[in-house]
Structures are given as C-alpha cells and as structure tokens.
Amino acid sequence: MVDWIVSPAPVAYPQALAQMEARVDAILEGRADEAVWLLEHPPLYTAGTSARPEDLTDPDRFEVFTARRGGQYTYHGPGQRVAYVMLDLTKRGRDVRAFVEQLEGWVIATLAEFNLRGEIREGRVGVWIARPDKPALPSGETREDKIAAIGIRLRKWVSFHGISINVEPDLEHFDGIVPCGIRDHGVTSLVDLGLPVTMEDLDNALRRNFTSVFGDTSSLP
C-alpha cells in the first residue's frame, strides 16, 4: 500500500526533509507503508550534489538549502507541486535508472491529461515542453522550456525527494539560479502555457497515473 499525504499549507524545507527521513527510516524498519507526499514550499533554492557555485546567480534572493539529492540548483515555491516519493525499490527491481525513467513517465502521463506533450532529453534531467511559438535558438534548435524537475536520493533502496511540477509559480523566481545548470532553455508552467489547471486538478491526475506507471504493490512481498 502507498499512503498519499497532502499538506494544505507550504511546508518549510528543513521540516519536510526531517519528516521524509523519518518516514524512510520507518519504511525500512517495517513500521510504515510507502508514501507519496504532495506539498508546496515557501520560496527557496535547493542545491543538489552536482550544483555548481556559478549557477547560483542571486544568492541573496531566497534561502538556499543543501538537498543531498541528485541534480543541481532547483527552485521551489508556492504554485509548484512537489511530490516527495518514498518507495521501496527492493520491491521494484533495485534499478535506479529504471526508477528515474518511471518518474519521468509518471510526469509525462500526468501532463498528457492536459493535452501537453512532455518530453525528456539526453543530458537534460527533467521534463520539457517544446516551444515553437518562441524564437529559435541561435543554432536553429527549437526552444524548449522545463516544466518539471526530478531529483532523488536512496537510503538502503528506499527513495526520497522526487519530482516538482510547475502549476502556477512566479517564474521570475527562477531567475536567481541557472535551473539544473541549463542556460539555453527556459522554464514554464501549466498556467503559463494557457492551461487553467489547479493544484487539485494536478493532484488528481498524479494519483490516476501512479499505479499504471509504478504498479500495484499490494500483491508484492
């Protein structure tokens, strides 16, 4: 069984990290079921294990936290749905690459419910939206905007951290970092793309698509 937890008010990052780690320990000890935690954060930046100092372009803008997850700098804030995914990969093949692909597939399937084509790109973590409506890059390449970030950590094969999807955040808040170290492309959101999607709409789509991507673990050992 997977518990779904929804926090109605923004959760401070240190509090969220402490609660995630406590839940992971409980899963490892057999005291708790797997969980997906849906929440928002106050405006902040997190630095993953690959973060480069030069990609924090405005260090005084928001508080910066060391996340110890994979990836580089990421923004979190109101209007962005964060889904922290605490799943036991021992039940799921212990394949980290396959797990990341499942997370990507989950986001893409969820976006498809809103008639959006999310795509992944070699060498660029996250999920992207092609923007032929914007001027092409100098190379002639179609410009693309990131709509979702992915970064995980494992403790004895139990995952934590997870994904974030932009519903209606203040996109100017991303200006204080180079999101995930990528300078040539931008950032977008569901509302920025003209879709009047609410957080509840997105949550429902995430739940509908979860089992089809990750499977029903109720019958697993």
PDB file of C-alpha atoms in Angstrom:
ATOM      1  CA  MET A   1       0.000   0.000   0.000  1.00  0.00           C
ATOM      2  CA  VAL A   2       1.108   3.557  -0.730  1.00  0.00           C
ATOM      3  CA  ASP A   3      -0.054   6.367   1.566  1.00  0.00           C
ATOM      4  CA  TRP A   4      -0.978   9.632  -0.126  1.00  0.00           C
ATOM      5  CA  ILE A   5      -0.320  12.664   2.071  1.00  0.00           C
ATOM      6  CA  VAL A   6      -1.345  16.201   1.088  1.00  0.00           C
ATOM      7  CA  SER A   7      -0.198  19.279   3.009  1.00  0.00           C
ATOM      8  CA  PRO A   8      -2.596  22.209   2.535  1.00  0.00           C
ATOM      9  CA  ALA A   9      -0.091  24.909   3.584  1.00  0.00           C
ATOM     10  CA  PRO A  10       3.513  25.452   2.450  1.00  0.00           C
ATOM     11  CA  VAL A  11       5.981  23.344   4.432  1.00  0.00           C
ATOM     12  CA  ALA A  12       9.396  24.695   5.461  1.00  0.00           C
ATOM     13  CA  TYR A  13      12.185  22.781   3.740  1.00  0.00           C
ATOM     14  CA  PRO A  14      14.036  21.625   6.904  1.00  0.00           C
ATOM     15  CA  GLN A  15      10.756  20.333   8.331  1.00  0.00           C
ATOM     16  CA  ALA A  16       9.981  18.464   5.112  1.00  0.00           C
ATOM     17  CA  LEU A  17      13.440  16.924   4.996  1.00  0.00           C
ATOM     18  CA  ALA A  18      13.196  15.749   8.616  1.00  0.00           C
ATOM     19  CA  GLN A  19       9.763  14.218   8.021  1.00  0.00           C
ATOM     20  CA  MET A  20      10.920  12.481   4.848  1.00  0.00           C
ATOM     21  CA  GLU A  21      13.927  10.969   6.569  1.00  0.00           C
ATOM     22  CA  ALA A  22      11.791   9.798   9.481  1.00  0.00           C
ATOM     23  CA  ARG A  23       9.349   8.157   7.072  1.00  0.00           C
ATOM     24  CA  VAL A  24      12.169   6.436   5.179  1.00  0.00           C
ATOM     25  CA  ASP A  25      13.507   5.029   8.453  1.00  0.00           C
ATOM     26  CA  ALA A  26      10.018   3.805   9.362  1.00  0.00           C
ATOM     27  CA  ILE A  27       9.622   2.105   5.963  1.00  0.00           C
ATOM     28  CA  LEU A  28      12.994   0.401   6.363  1.00  0.00           C
ATOM     29  CA  GLU A  29      12.018  -0.821   9.819  1.00  0.00           C
ATOM     30  CA  GLY A  30       8.618  -2.084   8.642  1.00  0.00           C
ATOM     31  CA  ARG A  31       6.718   0.451  10.760  1.00  0.00           C
ATOM     32  CA  ALA A  32       5.165   2.405   7.866  1.00  0.00           C
ATOM     33  CA  ASP A  33       3.910   1.926   4.341  1.00  0.00           C
ATOM     34  CA  GLU A  34       5.416   3.575   1.290  1.00  0.00           C
ATOM     35  CA  ALA A  35       4.233   7.151   0.742  1.00  0.00           C
ATOM     36  CA  VAL A  36       3.794   9.956  -1.756  1.00  0.00           C
ATOM     37  CA  TRP A  37       3.729  13.375  -0.107  1.00  0.00           C
ATOM     38  CA  LEU A  38       2.210  16.265  -2.087  1.00  0.00           C
ATOM     39  CA  LEU A  39       3.148  19.714  -0.840  1.00  0.00           C
ATOM     40  CA  GLU A  40       4.391  23.211  -1.621  1.00  0.00           C
ATOM     41  CA  HIS A  41       7.345  25.073  -0.125  1.00  0.00           C
ATOM     42  CA  PRO A  42       7.909  28.746   0.669  1.00  0.00           C
ATOM     43  CA  PRO A  43      10.224  30.335  -1.967  1.00  0.00           C
ATOM     44  CA  LEU A  44      13.692  28.770  -1.725  1.00  0.00           C
ATOM     45  CA  TYR A  45      16.546  27.264  -3.697  1.00  0.00           C
ATOM     46  CA  THR A  46      17.996  23.812  -3.181  1.00  0.00           C
ATOM     47  CA  ALA A  47      21.441  22.651  -4.232  1.00  0.00           C
ATOM     48  CA  GLY A  48      21.809  19.040  -5.336  1.00  0.00           C
ATOM     49  CA  THR A  49      25.007  17.031  -5.216  1.00  0.00           C
ATOM     50  CA  SER A  50      26.104  18.328  -8.651  1.00  0.00           C
ATOM     51  CA  ALA A  51      25.350  22.020  -8.012  1.00  0.00           C
ATOM     52  CA  ARG A  52      27.954  24.478  -9.307  1.00  0.00           C
ATOM     53  CA  PRO A  53      28.515  27.718  -7.348  1.00  0.00           C
ATOM     54  CA  GLU A  54      28.404  29.846 -10.508  1.00  0.00           C
ATOM     55  CA  ASP A  55      24.837  28.676 -11.174  1.00  0.00           C
ATOM     56  CA  LEU A  56      23.582  30.472  -8.057  1.00  0.00           C
ATOM     57  CA  THR A  57      23.349  33.881  -9.708  1.00  0.00           C
ATOM     58  CA  ASP A  58      21.452  35.709  -6.942  1.00  0.00           C
ATOM     59  CA  PRO A  59      22.460  34.086  -3.627  1.00  0.00           C
ATOM     60  CA  ASP A  60      20.671  36.706  -1.517  1.00  0.00           C
ATOM     61  CA  ARG A  61      17.288  36.334  -3.163  1.00  0.00           C
ATOM     62  CA  PHE A  62      15.966  33.322  -1.254  1.00  0.00           C
ATOM     63  CA  GLU A  63      17.312  30.952   1.364  1.00  0.00           C
ATOM     64  CA  VAL A  64      19.493  28.207  -0.124  1.00  0.00           C
ATOM     65  CA  PHE A  65      19.452  24.647   1.228  1.00  0.00           C
ATOM     66  CA  THR A  66      21.819  21.768   0.556  1.00  0.00           C
ATOM     67  CA  ALA A  67      19.487  19.000  -0.534  1.00  0.00           C
ATOM     68  CA  ARG A  68      21.848  15.981  -0.843  1.00  0.00           C
ATOM     69  CA  ARG A  69      19.689  14.718  -3.705  1.00  0.00           C
ATOM     70  CA  GLY A  70      20.911  14.185  -7.239  1.00  0.00           C
ATOM     71  CA  GLY A  71      20.961  17.167  -9.574  1.00  0.00           C
ATOM     72  CA  GLN A  72      21.937  20.821  -9.447  1.00  0.00           C
ATOM     73  CA  TYR A  73      20.115  24.009  -8.358  1.00  0.00           C
ATOM     74  CA  THR A  74      16.322  23.941  -8.227  1.00  0.00           C
ATOM     75  CA  TYR A  75      13.701  26.460  -7.173  1.00  0.00           C
ATOM     76  CA  HIS A  76      10.705  25.524  -5.030  1.00  0.00           C
ATOM     77  CA  GLY A  77       7.868  27.825  -4.101  1.00  0.00           C
ATOM     78  CA  PRO A  78       4.116  28.459  -3.994  1.00  0.00           C
ATOM     79  CA  GLY A  79       2.295  27.355  -7.129  1.00  0.00           C
ATOM     80  CA  GLN A  80       4.657  24.450  -7.689  1.00  0.00           C
ATOM     81  CA  ARG A  81       3.557  20.943  -6.757  1.00  0.00           C
ATOM     82  CA  VAL A  82       6.297  18.949  -5.094  1.00  0.00           C
ATOM     83  CA  ALA A  83       5.771  15.199  -4.865  1.00  0.00           C
ATOM     84  CA  TYR A  84       8.149  13.516  -2.451  1.00  0.00           C
ATOM     85  CA  VAL A  85       8.224   9.833  -3.308  1.00  0.00           C
ATOM     86  CA  MET A  86       9.179   7.382  -0.576  1.00  0.00           C
ATOM     87  CA  LEU A  87       9.133   3.989  -2.267  1.00  0.00           C
ATOM     88  CA  ASP A  88      10.917   0.730  -1.529  1.00  0.00           C
ATOM     89  CA  LEU A  89      12.957  -0.160  -4.602  1.00  0.00           C
ATOM     90  CA  THR A  90      13.622  -3.606  -3.160  1.00  0.00           C
ATOM     91  CA  LYS A  91      10.043  -4.321  -4.301  1.00  0.00           C
ATOM     92  CA  ARG A  92      10.733  -2.698  -7.671  1.00  0.00           C
ATOM     93  CA  GLY A  93      13.854  -4.372  -9.015  1.00  0.00           C
ATOM     94  CA  ARG A  94      16.589  -2.240  -7.419  1.00  0.00           C
ATOM     95  CA  ASP A  95      17.177  -0.495 -10.758  1.00  0.00           C
ATOM     96  CA  VAL A  96      17.859   3.210 -10.234  1.00  0.00           C
ATOM     97  CA  ARG A  97      17.847   4.094 -13.930  1.00  0.00           C
ATOM     98  CA  ALA A  98      14.519   2.341 -14.435  1.00  0.00           C
ATOM     99  CA  PHE A  99      13.103   4.135 -11.397  1.00  0.00           C
ATOM    100  CA  VAL A 100      14.090   7.551 -12.757  1.00  0.00           C
ATOM    101  CA  GLU A 101      12.501   6.598 -16.085  1.00  0.00           C
ATOM    102  CA  GLN A 102       9.328   5.692 -14.202  1.00  0.00           C
ATOM    103  CA  LEU A 103       9.313   9.107 -12.526  1.00  0.00           C
ATOM    104  CA  GLU A 104       9.716  10.753 -15.936  1.00  0.00           C
ATOM    105  CA  GLY A 105       6.951   8.567 -17.355  1.00  0.00           C
ATOM    106  CA  TRP A 106       4.674   9.480 -14.448  1.00  0.00           C
ATOM    107  CA  VAL A 107       5.116  13.183 -15.141  1.00  0.00           C
ATOM    108  CA  ILE A 108       4.635  12.728 -18.898  1.00  0.00           C
ATOM    109  CA  ALA A 109       1.458  10.659 -18.434  1.00  0.00           C
ATOM    110  CA  THR A 110       0.104  13.258 -15.998  1.00  0.00           C
ATOM    111  CA  LEU A 111       0.800  16.162 -18.377  1.00  0.00           C
ATOM    112  CA  ALA A 112      -0.885  14.254 -21.203  1.00  0.00           C
ATOM    113  CA  GLU A 113      -4.176  14.534 -19.310  1.00  0.00           C
ATOM    114  CA  PHE A 114      -3.944  18.273 -20.002  1.00  0.00           C
ATOM    115  CA  ASN A 115      -3.083  17.731 -23.684  1.00  0.00           C
ATOM    116  CA  LEU A 116       0.574  18.590 -23.114  1.00  0.00           C
ATOM    117  CA  ARG A 117       3.400  16.628 -24.700  1.00  0.00           C
ATOM    118  CA  GLY A 118       6.132  16.352 -22.113  1.00  0.00           C
ATOM    119  CA  GLU A 119       9.475  15.068 -23.375  1.00  0.00           C
ATOM    120  CA  ILE A 120      12.820  14.017 -21.968  1.00  0.00           C
ATOM    121  CA  ARG A 121      16.180  14.942 -23.453  1.00  0.00           C
ATOM    122  CA  GLU A 122      19.539  13.190 -23.305  1.00  0.00           C
ATOM    123  CA  GLY A 123      21.816  15.106 -20.957  1.00  0.00           C
ATOM    124  CA  ARG A 124      18.971  17.269 -19.584  1.00  0.00           C
ATOM    125  CA  VAL A 125      17.232  15.988 -16.468  1.00  0.00           C
ATOM    126  CA  GLY A 126      13.528  16.681 -16.090  1.00  0.00           C
ATOM    127  CA  VAL A 127      10.565  17.009 -18.422  1.00  0.00           C
ATOM    128  CA  TRP A 128      10.456  19.553 -21.233  1.00  0.00           C
ATOM    129  CA  ILE A 129       7.879  21.276 -23.425  1.00  0.00           C
ATOM    130  CA  ALA A 130       8.783  22.266 -26.997  1.00  0.00           C
ATOM    131  CA  ARG A 131       8.081  25.964 -27.658  1.00  0.00           C
ATOM    132  CA  PRO A 132       7.855  26.514 -31.422  1.00  0.00           C
ATOM    133  CA  ASP A 133       5.931  29.698 -30.576  1.00  0.00           C
ATOM    134  CA  LYS A 134       9.185  31.234 -29.252  1.00  0.00           C
ATOM    135  CA  PRO A 135      12.176  32.397 -31.323  1.00  0.00           C
ATOM    136  CA  ALA A 136      14.539  29.534 -32.110  1.00  0.00           C
ATOM    137  CA  LEU A 137      17.962  29.299 -30.509  1.00  0.00           C
ATOM    138  CA  PRO A 138      20.924  30.752 -32.476  1.00  0.00           C
ATOM    139  CA  SER A 139      21.716  27.194 -33.559  1.00  0.00           C
ATOM    140  CA  GLY A 140      18.273  26.938 -35.134  1.00  0.00           C
ATOM    141  CA  GLU A 141      17.150  24.444 -32.490  1.00  0.00           C
ATOM    142  CA  THR A 142      13.580  24.783 -31.249  1.00  0.00           C
ATOM    143  CA  ARG A 143      13.484  26.415 -27.847  1.00  0.00           C
ATOM    144  CA  GLU A 144      12.228  24.228 -25.016  1.00  0.00           C
ATOM    145  CA  ASP A 145      11.019  25.093 -21.526  1.00  0.00           C
ATOM    146  CA  LYS A 146      11.310  22.918 -18.450  1.00  0.00           C
ATOM    147  CA  ILE A 147       8.045  22.175 -16.682  1.00  0.00           C
ATOM    148  CA  ALA A 148       9.151  19.515 -14.191  1.00  0.00           C
ATOM    149  CA  ALA A 149      12.304  18.714 -12.238  1.00  0.00           C
ATOM    150  CA  ILE A 150      13.398  15.321 -10.931  1.00  0.00           C
ATOM    151  CA  GLY A 151      15.911  14.567  -8.192  1.00  0.00           C
ATOM    152  CA  ILE A 152      16.068  11.579  -5.871  1.00  0.00           C
ATOM    153  CA  ARG A 153      18.145  10.046  -3.142  1.00  0.00           C
ATOM    154  CA  LEU A 154      18.174   6.475  -1.880  1.00  0.00           C
ATOM    155  CA  ARG A 155      18.733   5.095   1.604  1.00  0.00           C
ATOM    156  CA  LYS A 156      19.106   1.309   1.618  1.00  0.00           C
ATOM    157  CA  TRP A 157      16.960   1.202  -1.539  1.00  0.00           C
ATOM    158  CA  VAL A 158      14.165   3.405  -0.207  1.00  0.00           C
ATOM    159  CA  SER A 159      13.758   6.594  -2.235  1.00  0.00           C
ATOM    160  CA  PHE A 160      13.100  10.108  -1.070  1.00  0.00           C
ATOM    161  CA  HIS A 161      12.944  13.578  -2.630  1.00  0.00           C
ATOM    162  CA  GLY A 162      11.186  13.173  -6.002  1.00  0.00           C
ATOM    163  CA  ILE A 163       9.596  15.487  -8.559  1.00  0.00           C
ATOM    164  CA  SER A 164       8.272  19.021  -8.877  1.00  0.00           C
ATOM    165  CA  ILE A 165       5.782  20.258 -11.480  1.00  0.00           C
ATOM    166  CA  ASN A 166       5.149  23.926 -12.173  1.00  0.00           C
ATOM    167  CA  VAL A 167       1.444  24.705 -11.936  1.00  0.00           C
ATOM    168  CA  GLU A 168       1.453  28.480 -11.381  1.00  0.00           C
ATOM    169  CA  PRO A 169       4.654  29.586  -9.634  1.00  0.00           C
ATOM    170  CA  ASP A 170       6.181  33.026 -10.102  1.00  0.00           C
ATOM    171  CA  LEU A 171       8.524  32.172 -12.975  1.00  0.00           C
ATOM    172  CA  GLU A 172      10.701  35.203 -12.208  1.00  0.00           C
ATOM    173  CA  HIS A 173      11.781  33.395  -9.043  1.00  0.00           C
ATOM    174  CA  PHE A 174      13.811  31.026 -11.226  1.00  0.00           C
ATOM    175  CA  ASP A 175      15.996  33.971 -12.301  1.00  0.00           C
ATOM    176  CA  GLY A 176      18.250  33.646  -9.245  1.00  0.00           C
ATOM    177  CA  ILE A 177      19.665  30.329 -10.449  1.00  0.00           C
ATOM    178  CA  VAL A 178      20.571  28.504 -13.618  1.00  0.00           C
ATOM    179  CA  PRO A 179      17.904  25.802 -13.233  1.00  0.00           C
ATOM    180  CA  CYS A 180      19.609  22.405 -13.302  1.00  0.00           C
ATOM    181  CA  GLY A 181      22.647  24.062 -14.895  1.00  0.00           C
ATOM    182  CA  ILE A 182      20.930  24.592 -18.272  1.00  0.00           C
ATOM    183  CA  ARG A 183      21.349  28.059 -19.755  1.00  0.00           C
ATOM    184  CA  ASP A 184      19.965  27.726 -23.288  1.00  0.00           C
ATOM    185  CA  HIS A 185      16.377  26.872 -22.405  1.00  0.00           C
ATOM    186  CA  GLY A 186      13.754  28.362 -20.121  1.00  0.00           C
ATOM    187  CA  VAL A 187      11.121  27.409 -17.578  1.00  0.00           C
ATOM    188  CA  THR A 188       7.355  27.242 -17.962  1.00  0.00           C
ATOM    189  CA  SER A 189       4.232  26.203 -16.071  1.00  0.00           C
ATOM    190  CA  LEU A 190       0.804  24.837 -16.840  1.00  0.00           C
ATOM    191  CA  VAL A 191      -0.796  28.256 -16.400  1.00  0.00           C
ATOM    192  CA  ASP A 192       1.990  29.973 -18.380  1.00  0.00           C
ATOM    193  CA  LEU A 193       1.062  27.650 -21.247  1.00  0.00           C
ATOM    194  CA  GLY A 194      -2.526  28.874 -21.087  1.00  0.00           C
ATOM    195  CA  LEU A 195      -3.985  25.946 -19.149  1.00  0.00           C
ATOM    196  CA  PRO A 196      -6.207  26.907 -16.192  1.00  0.00           C
ATOM    197  CA  VAL A 197      -5.100  23.903 -14.128  1.00  0.00           C
ATOM    198  CA  THR A 198      -5.466  23.962 -10.354  1.00  0.00           C
ATOM    199  CA  MET A 199      -3.300  22.162  -7.835  1.00  0.00           C
ATOM    200  CA  GLU A 200      -6.202  19.816  -7.133  1.00  0.00           C
ATOM    201  CA  ASP A 201      -6.518  19.036 -10.860  1.00  0.00           C
ATOM    202  CA  LEU A 202      -2.850  18.090 -10.977  1.00  0.00           C
ATOM    203  CA  ASP A 203      -3.011  16.031  -7.783  1.00  0.00           C
ATOM    204  CA  ASN A 204      -5.904  14.013  -9.166  1.00  0.00           C
ATOM    205  CA  ALA A 205      -4.012  13.368 -12.405  1.00  0.00           C
ATOM    206  CA  LEU A 206      -0.904  12.293 -10.484  1.00  0.00           C
ATOM    207  CA  ARG A 207      -2.932   9.804  -8.481  1.00  0.00           C
ATOM    208  CA  ARG A 208      -4.723   8.440 -11.555  1.00  0.00           C
ATOM    209  CA  ASN A 209      -1.444   7.755 -13.336  1.00  0.00           C
ATOM    210  CA  PHE A 210       0.595   6.430 -10.433  1.00  0.00           C
ATOM    211  CA  THR A 211      -0.460   2.787 -10.467  1.00  0.00           C
ATOM    212  CA  SER A 212      -0.210   2.465 -14.258  1.00  0.00           C
ATOM    213  CA  VAL A 213       3.422   3.582 -14.074  1.00  0.00           C
ATOM    214  CA  PHE A 214       4.650   2.093 -10.794  1.00  0.00           C
ATOM    215  CA  GLY A 215       2.282  -0.835 -10.494  1.00  0.00           C
ATOM    216  CA  ASP A 216       0.124  -2.008  -7.625  1.00  0.00           C
ATOM    217  CA  THR A 217       2.457  -3.121  -4.855  1.00  0.00           C
ATOM    218  CA  SER A 218      -0.286  -4.542  -2.657  1.00  0.00           C
ATOM    219  CA  SER A 219       0.470  -8.028  -4.007  1.00  0.00           C
ATOM    220  CA  LEU A 220       4.259  -7.712  -3.761  1.00  0.00           C
ATOM    221  CA  PRO A 221       6.234  -9.297  -0.902  1.00  0.00           C
TER     222      PRO A 221
END
